[in-house]
mmCIF file of C-alpha atoms in Angstrom:
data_model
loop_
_atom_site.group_PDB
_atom_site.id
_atom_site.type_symbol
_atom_site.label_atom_id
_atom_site.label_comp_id
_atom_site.label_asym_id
_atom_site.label_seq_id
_atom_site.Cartn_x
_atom_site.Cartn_y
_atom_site.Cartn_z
ATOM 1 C CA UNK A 1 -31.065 -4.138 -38.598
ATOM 2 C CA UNK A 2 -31.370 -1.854 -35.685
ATOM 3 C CA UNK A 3 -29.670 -2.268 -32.130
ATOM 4 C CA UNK A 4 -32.035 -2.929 -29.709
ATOM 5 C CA UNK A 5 -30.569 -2.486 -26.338
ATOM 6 C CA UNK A 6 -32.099 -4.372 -23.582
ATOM 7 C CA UNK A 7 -33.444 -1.942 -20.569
ATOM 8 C CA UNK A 8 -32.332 -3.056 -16.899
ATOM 9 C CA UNK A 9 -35.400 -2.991 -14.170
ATOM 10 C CA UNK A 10 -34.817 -1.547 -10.935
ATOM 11 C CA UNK A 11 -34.161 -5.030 -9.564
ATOM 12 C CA UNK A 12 -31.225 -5.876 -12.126
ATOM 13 C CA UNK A 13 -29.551 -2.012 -11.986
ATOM 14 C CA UNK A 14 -26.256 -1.771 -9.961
ATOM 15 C CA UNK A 15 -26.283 -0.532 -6.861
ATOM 16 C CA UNK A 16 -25.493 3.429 -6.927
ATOM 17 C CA UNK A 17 -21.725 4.452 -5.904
ATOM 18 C CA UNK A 18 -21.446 6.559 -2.783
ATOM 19 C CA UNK A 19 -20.497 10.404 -3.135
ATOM 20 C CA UNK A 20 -17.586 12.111 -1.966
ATOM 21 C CA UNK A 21 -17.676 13.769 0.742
ATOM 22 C CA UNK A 22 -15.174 16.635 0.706
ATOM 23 C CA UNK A 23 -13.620 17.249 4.665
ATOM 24 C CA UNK A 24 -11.906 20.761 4.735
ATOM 25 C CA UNK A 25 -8.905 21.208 6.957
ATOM 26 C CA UNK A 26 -8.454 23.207 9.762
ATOM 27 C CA UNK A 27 -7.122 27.026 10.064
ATOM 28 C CA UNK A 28 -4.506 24.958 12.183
ATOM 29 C CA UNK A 29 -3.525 21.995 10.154
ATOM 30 C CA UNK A 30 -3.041 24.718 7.159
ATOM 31 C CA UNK A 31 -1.164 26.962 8.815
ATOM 32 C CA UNK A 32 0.955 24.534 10.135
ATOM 33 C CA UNK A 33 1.945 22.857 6.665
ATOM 34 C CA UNK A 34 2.439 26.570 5.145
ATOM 35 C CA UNK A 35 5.241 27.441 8.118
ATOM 36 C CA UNK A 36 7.232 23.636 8.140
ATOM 37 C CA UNK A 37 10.236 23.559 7.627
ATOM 38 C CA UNK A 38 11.441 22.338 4.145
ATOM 39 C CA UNK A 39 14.734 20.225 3.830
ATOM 40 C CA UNK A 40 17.057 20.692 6.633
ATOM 41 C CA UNK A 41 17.251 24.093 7.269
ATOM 42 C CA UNK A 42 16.896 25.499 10.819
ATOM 43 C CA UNK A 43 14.676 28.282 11.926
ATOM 44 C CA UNK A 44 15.442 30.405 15.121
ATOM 45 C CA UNK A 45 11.329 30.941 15.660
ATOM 46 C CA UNK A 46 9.186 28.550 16.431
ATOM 47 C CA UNK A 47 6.739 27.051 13.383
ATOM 48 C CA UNK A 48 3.422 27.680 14.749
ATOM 49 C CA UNK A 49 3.796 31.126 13.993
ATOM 50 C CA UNK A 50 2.596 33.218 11.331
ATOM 51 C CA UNK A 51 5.509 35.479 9.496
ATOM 52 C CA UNK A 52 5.432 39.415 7.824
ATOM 53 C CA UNK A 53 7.585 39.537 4.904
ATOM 54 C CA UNK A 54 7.003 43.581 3.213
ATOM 55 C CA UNK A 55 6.116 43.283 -0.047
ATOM 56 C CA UNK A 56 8.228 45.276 -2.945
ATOM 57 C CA UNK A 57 7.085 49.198 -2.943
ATOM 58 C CA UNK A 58 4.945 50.624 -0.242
ATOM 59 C CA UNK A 59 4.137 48.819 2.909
ATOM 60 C CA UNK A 60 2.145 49.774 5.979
ATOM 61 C CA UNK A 61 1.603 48.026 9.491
ATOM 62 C CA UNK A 62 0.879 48.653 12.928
ATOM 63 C CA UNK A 63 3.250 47.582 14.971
ATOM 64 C CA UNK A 64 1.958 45.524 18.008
ATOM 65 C CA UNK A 65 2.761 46.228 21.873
ATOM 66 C CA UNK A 66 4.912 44.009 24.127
ATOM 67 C CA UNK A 67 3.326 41.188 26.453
ATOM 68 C CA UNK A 68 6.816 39.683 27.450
ATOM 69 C CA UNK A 69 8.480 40.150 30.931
ATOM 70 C CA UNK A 70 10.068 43.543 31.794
ATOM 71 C CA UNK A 71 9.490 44.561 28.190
ATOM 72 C CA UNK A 72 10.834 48.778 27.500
ATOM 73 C CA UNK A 73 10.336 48.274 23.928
ATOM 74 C CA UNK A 74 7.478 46.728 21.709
ATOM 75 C CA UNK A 75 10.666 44.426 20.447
ATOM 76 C CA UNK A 76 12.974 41.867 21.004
ATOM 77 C CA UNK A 77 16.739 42.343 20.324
ATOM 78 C CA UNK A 78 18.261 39.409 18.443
ATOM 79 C CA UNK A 79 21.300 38.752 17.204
ATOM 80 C CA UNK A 80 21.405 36.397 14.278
ATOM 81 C CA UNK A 81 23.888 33.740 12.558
ATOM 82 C CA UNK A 82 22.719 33.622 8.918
ATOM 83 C CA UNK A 83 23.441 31.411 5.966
ATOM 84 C CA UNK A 84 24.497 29.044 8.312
ATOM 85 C CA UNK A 85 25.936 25.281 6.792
ATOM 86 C CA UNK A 86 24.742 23.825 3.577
ATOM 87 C CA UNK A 87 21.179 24.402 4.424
ATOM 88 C CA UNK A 88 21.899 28.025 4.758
ATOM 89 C CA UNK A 89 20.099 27.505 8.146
ATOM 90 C CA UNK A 90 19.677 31.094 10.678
ATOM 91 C CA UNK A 91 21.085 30.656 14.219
ATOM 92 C CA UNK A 92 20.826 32.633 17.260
ATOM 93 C CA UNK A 93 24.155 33.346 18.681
ATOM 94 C CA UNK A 94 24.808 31.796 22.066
ATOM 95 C CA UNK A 95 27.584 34.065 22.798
ATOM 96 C CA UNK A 96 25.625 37.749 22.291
ATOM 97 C CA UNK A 97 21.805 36.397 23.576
ATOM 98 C CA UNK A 98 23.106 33.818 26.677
ATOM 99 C CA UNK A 99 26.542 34.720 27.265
ATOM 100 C CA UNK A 100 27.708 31.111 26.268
ATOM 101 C CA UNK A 101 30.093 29.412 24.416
ATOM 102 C CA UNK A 102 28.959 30.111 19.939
ATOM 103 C CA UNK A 103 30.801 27.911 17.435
ATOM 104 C CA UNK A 104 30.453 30.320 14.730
ATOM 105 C CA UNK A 105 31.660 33.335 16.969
ATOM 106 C CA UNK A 106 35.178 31.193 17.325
ATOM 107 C CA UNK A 107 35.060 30.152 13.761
ATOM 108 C CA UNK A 108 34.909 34.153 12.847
ATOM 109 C CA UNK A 109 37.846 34.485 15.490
ATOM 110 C CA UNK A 110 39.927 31.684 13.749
ATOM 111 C CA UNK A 111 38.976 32.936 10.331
ATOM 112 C CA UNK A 112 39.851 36.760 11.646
ATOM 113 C CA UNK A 113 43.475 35.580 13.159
ATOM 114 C CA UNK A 114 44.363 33.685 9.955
ATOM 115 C CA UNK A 115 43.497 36.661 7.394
ATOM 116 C CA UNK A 116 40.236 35.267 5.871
ATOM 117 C CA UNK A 117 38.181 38.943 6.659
ATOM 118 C CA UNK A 118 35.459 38.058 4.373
ATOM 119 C CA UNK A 119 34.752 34.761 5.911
ATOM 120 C CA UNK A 120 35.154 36.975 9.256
ATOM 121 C CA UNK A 121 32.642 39.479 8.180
ATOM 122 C CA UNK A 122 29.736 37.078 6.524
ATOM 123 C CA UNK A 123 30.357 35.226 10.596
ATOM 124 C CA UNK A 124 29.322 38.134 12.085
ATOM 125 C CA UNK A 125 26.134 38.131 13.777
ATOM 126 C CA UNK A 126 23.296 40.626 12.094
ATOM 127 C CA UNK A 127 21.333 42.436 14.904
ATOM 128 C CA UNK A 128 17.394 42.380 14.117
ATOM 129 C CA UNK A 129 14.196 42.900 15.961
ATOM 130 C CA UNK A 130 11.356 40.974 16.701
ATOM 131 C CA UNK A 131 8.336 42.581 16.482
ATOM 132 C CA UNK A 132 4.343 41.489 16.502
ATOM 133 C CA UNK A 133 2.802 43.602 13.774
ATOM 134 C CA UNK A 134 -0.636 43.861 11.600
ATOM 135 C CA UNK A 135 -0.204 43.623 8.104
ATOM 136 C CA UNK A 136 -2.504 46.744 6.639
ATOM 137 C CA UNK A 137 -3.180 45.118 3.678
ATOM 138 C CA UNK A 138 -3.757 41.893 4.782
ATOM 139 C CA UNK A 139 -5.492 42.064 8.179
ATOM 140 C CA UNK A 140 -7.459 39.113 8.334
ATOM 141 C CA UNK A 141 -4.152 37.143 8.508
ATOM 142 C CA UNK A 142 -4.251 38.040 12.314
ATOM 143 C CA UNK A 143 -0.710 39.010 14.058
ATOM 144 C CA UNK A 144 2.436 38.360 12.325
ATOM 145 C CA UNK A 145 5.530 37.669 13.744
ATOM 146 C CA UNK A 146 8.581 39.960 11.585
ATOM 147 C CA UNK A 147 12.254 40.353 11.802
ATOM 148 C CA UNK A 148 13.238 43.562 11.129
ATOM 149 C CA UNK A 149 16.660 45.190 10.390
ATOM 150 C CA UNK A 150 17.934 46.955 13.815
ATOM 151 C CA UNK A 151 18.587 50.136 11.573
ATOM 152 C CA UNK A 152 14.719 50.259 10.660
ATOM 153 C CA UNK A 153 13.694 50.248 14.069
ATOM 154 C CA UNK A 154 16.289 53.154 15.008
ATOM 155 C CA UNK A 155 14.412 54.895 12.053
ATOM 156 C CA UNK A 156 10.982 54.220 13.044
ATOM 157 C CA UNK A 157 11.605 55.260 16.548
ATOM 158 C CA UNK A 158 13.403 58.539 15.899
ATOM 159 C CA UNK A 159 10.206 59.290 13.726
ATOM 160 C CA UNK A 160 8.346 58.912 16.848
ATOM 161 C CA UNK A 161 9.936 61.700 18.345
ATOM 162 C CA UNK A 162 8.442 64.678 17.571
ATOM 163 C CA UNK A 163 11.683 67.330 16.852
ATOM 164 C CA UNK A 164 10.114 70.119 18.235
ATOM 165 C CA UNK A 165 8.302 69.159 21.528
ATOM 166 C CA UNK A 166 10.321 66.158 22.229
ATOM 167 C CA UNK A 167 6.826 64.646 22.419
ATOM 168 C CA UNK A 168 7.215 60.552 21.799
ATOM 169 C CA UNK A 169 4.364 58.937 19.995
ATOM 170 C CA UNK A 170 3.689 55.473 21.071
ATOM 171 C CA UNK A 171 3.606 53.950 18.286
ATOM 172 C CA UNK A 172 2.304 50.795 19.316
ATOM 173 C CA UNK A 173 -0.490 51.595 21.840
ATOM 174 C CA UNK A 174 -3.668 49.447 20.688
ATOM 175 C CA UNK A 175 -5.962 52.311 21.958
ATOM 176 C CA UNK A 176 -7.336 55.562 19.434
ATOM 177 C CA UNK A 177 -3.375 56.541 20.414
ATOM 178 C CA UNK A 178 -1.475 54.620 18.846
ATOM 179 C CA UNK A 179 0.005 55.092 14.762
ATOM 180 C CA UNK A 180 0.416 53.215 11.944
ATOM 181 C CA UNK A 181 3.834 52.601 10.297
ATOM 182 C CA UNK A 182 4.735 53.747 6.697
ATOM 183 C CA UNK A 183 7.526 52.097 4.455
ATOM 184 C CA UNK A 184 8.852 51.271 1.415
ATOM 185 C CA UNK A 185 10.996 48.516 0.481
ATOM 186 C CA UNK A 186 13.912 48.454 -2.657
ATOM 187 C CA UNK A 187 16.213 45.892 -3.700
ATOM 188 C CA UNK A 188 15.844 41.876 -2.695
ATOM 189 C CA UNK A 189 17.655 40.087 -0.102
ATOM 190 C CA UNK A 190 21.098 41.101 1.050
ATOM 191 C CA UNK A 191 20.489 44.508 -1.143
ATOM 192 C CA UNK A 192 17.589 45.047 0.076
ATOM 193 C CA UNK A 193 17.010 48.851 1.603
ATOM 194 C CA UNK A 194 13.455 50.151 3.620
ATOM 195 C CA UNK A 195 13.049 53.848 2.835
ATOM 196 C CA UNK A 196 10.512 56.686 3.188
ATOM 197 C CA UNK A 197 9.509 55.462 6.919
ATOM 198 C CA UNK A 198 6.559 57.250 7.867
ATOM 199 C CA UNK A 199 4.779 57.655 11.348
ATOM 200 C CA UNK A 200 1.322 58.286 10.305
ATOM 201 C CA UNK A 201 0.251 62.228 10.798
ATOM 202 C CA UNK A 202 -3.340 61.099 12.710
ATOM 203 C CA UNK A 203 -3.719 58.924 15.532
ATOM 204 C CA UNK A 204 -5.941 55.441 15.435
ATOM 205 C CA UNK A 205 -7.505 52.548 17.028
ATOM 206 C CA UNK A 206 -5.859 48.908 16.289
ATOM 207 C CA UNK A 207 -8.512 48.119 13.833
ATOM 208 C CA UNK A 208 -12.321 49.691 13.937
ATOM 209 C CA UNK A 209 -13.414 45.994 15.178
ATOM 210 C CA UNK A 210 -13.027 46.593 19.277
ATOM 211 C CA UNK A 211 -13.814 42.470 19.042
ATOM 212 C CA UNK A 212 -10.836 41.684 16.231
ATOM 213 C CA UNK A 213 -8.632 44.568 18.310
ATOM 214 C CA UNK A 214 -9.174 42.211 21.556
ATOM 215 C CA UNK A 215 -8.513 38.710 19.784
ATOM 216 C CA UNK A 216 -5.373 40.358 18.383
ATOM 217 C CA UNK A 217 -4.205 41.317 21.494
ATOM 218 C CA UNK A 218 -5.199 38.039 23.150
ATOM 219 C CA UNK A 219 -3.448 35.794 21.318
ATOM 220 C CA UNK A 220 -0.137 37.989 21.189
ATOM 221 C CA UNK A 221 -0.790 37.860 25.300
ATOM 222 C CA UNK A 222 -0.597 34.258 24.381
ATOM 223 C CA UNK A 223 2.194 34.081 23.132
ATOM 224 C CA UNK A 224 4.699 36.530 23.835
ATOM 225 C CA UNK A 225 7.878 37.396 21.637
ATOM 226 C CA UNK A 226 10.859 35.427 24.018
ATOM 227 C CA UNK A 227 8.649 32.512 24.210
ATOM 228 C CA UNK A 228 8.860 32.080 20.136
ATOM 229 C CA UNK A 229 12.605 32.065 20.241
ATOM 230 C CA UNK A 230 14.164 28.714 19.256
ATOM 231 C CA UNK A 231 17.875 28.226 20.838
ATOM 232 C CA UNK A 232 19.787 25.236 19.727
ATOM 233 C CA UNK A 233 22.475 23.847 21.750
ATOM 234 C CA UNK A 234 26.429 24.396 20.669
ATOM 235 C CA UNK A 235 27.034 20.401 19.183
ATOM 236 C CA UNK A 236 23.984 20.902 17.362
ATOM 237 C CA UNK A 237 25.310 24.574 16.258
ATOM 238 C CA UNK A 238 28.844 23.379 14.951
ATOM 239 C CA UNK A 239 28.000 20.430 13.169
ATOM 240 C CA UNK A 240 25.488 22.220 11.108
ATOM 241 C CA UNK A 241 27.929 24.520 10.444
ATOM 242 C CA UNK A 242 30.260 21.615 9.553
ATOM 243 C CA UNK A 243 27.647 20.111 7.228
ATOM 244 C CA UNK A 244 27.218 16.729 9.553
ATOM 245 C CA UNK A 245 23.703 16.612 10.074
ATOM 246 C CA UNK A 246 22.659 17.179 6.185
ATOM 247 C CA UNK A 247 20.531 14.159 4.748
ATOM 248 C CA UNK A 248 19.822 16.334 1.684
ATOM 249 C CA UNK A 249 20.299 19.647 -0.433
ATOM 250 C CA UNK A 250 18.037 22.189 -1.521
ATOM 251 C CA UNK A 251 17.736 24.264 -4.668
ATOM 252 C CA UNK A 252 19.569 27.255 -4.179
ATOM 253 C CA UNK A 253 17.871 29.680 -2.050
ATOM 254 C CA UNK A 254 18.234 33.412 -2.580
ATOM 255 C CA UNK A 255 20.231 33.601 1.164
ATOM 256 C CA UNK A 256 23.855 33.682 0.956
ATOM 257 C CA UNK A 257 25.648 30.394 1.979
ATOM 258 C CA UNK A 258 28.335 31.262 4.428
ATOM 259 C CA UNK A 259 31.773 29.373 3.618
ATOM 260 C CA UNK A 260 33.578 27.126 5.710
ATOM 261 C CA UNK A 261 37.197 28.204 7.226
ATOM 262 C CA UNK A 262 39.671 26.408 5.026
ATOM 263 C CA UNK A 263 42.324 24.045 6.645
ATOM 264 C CA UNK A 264 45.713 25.489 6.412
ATOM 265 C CA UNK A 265 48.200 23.909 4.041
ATOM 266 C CA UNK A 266 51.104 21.500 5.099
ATOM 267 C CA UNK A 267 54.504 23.182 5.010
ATOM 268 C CA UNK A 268 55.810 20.784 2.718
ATOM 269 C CA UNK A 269 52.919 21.265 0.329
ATOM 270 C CA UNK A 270 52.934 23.823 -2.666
ATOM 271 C CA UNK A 271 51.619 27.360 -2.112
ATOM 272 C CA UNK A 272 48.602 26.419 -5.033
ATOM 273 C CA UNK A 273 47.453 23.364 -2.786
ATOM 274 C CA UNK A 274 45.698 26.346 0.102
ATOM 275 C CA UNK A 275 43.343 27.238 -2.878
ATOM 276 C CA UNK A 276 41.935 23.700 -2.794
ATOM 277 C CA UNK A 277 39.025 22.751 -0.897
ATOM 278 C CA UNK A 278 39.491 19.998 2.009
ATOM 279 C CA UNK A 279 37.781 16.663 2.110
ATOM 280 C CA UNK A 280 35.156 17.746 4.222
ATOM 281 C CA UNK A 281 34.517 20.657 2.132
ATOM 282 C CA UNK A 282 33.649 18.410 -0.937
ATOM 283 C CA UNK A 283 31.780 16.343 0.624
#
């Protein structure tokens, strides 16, 4: 016997469910989950900013022109405390940008006076420049903010010097004068080398968009390159250093963790006990 299946009426069918409707985010509530911070480690630039990282192999960018205060270069010098604590977190140092007091410049001067040079050496602030640049390759990200090695920018700007007129090429100017930058990049984090830098041989507008070129240069008017710096107070400095504000590890991160100083050995103890981490260390 066949299955008859009764058929509803209009009046008996259940009421229809509502669609979906899909709400995209913002340019701005993207952005700013791509740039937070993850785990505990501190960054020295603010997080509402975009970042350059070159790509393995050939690179090329336009390097933006300065809109902070008294600016004679299109950068800003920093000097940096990496690998800092077990976050591996990147300070500024208060003693080479403000003249102050730096916890981890007197932890490389204990570390130097008691022998430990390679403690001494991975304490030693790196110098680096901040720089606003235009990503060739990816334009329509906008302005990026980028951290380059102090030794590229002494290449780049003896490339802008022409050897036999003396004639310097401005680089960054956002008319039909200024050039475009040429690199390539070998080898991945401390190994890492930039080679082949290249001013390019014609000159040429920011972009061929005299709109996009203005929006560009608006926003980094906006927000000029000492205004993105993030300084964090000594305290806050030497306990991260210490390990005292950590709720929580990471994975290991390709950035090389700085040791802490070890804590010299009792004269009554044995000679094998220095090789043994502290109680702080462990934990």
């Amino acid at each position: 016997m066949a299955l008859i299946q009764k058929r509803t009426t209009g009046a008996n069918r259940a009421p229809s469910v509502q669609r979906f409707q899909y709400k995209a985010r913002s340019a701005e509530e993207v952005k700013a989950r791509a740039n937070r911070s993850i785990g505990s480690r501190e960054s020295y630039l603010v997080a509402e900013v975009d970042f350059y990282t070159p790509k393995a192999g050939d690179n090329n960018i336009r390097i933006l022109p300065p809109t902070f205060e008294g600016a004679q270069h299109y950068g800003v010098d920093l000097h940096l405390h990496y690998g800092i604590g077990p976050d591996r977190s990147a300070f500024l140092c208060l003693d080479k940008m403000k003249a102050e007091a730096c916890p981890i410049c007197e932890e490389r001067t204990n570390a130097a006076a008691e022998g430990e040079e390679d403690l001494a050496k991975a304490l030693r602030p790196k110098q680096r420049v901040l720089v606003w640049v235009i990503n060739r390759s990816e334009e329509g990200k906008g302005p990026l903010t980028w951290s380059m090695p102090a030794g590229l920018d002494k290449d780049i700007v003896n490339c802008s010097i022409d050897k036999s007129t003396g004639e310097i090429l401005s680089v960054d100017d956002p008319s039909d004068k200024g050039y475009d930058i040429a690199f390539k990049r070998e080898g991945m984090d401390e190994h890492t080398k930039y080679t082949g830098i290249q001013v390019a041989r014609r000159a040429s507008p920011l972009s061929d968009d005299a709109d996009e070129a203005d929006k560009w240069l608006a926003f980094i008017a906006e927000h000029p390159l000492d205004s993105l710096l993030t300084f964090r107070e000594y305290d806050f400095i030497k306990a991260a250093y210490a390990g005292t504000t950590v709720e929580h590890k990471e994975a290991a991160a390709p950035a090389t963790k700085v040791p802490t100083r070890r804590a010299a050995a009792p004269d009554s103890a044995p000679a094998a006990d220095a090789d043994k981490p502290t109680w702080d260390q462990v934990h």
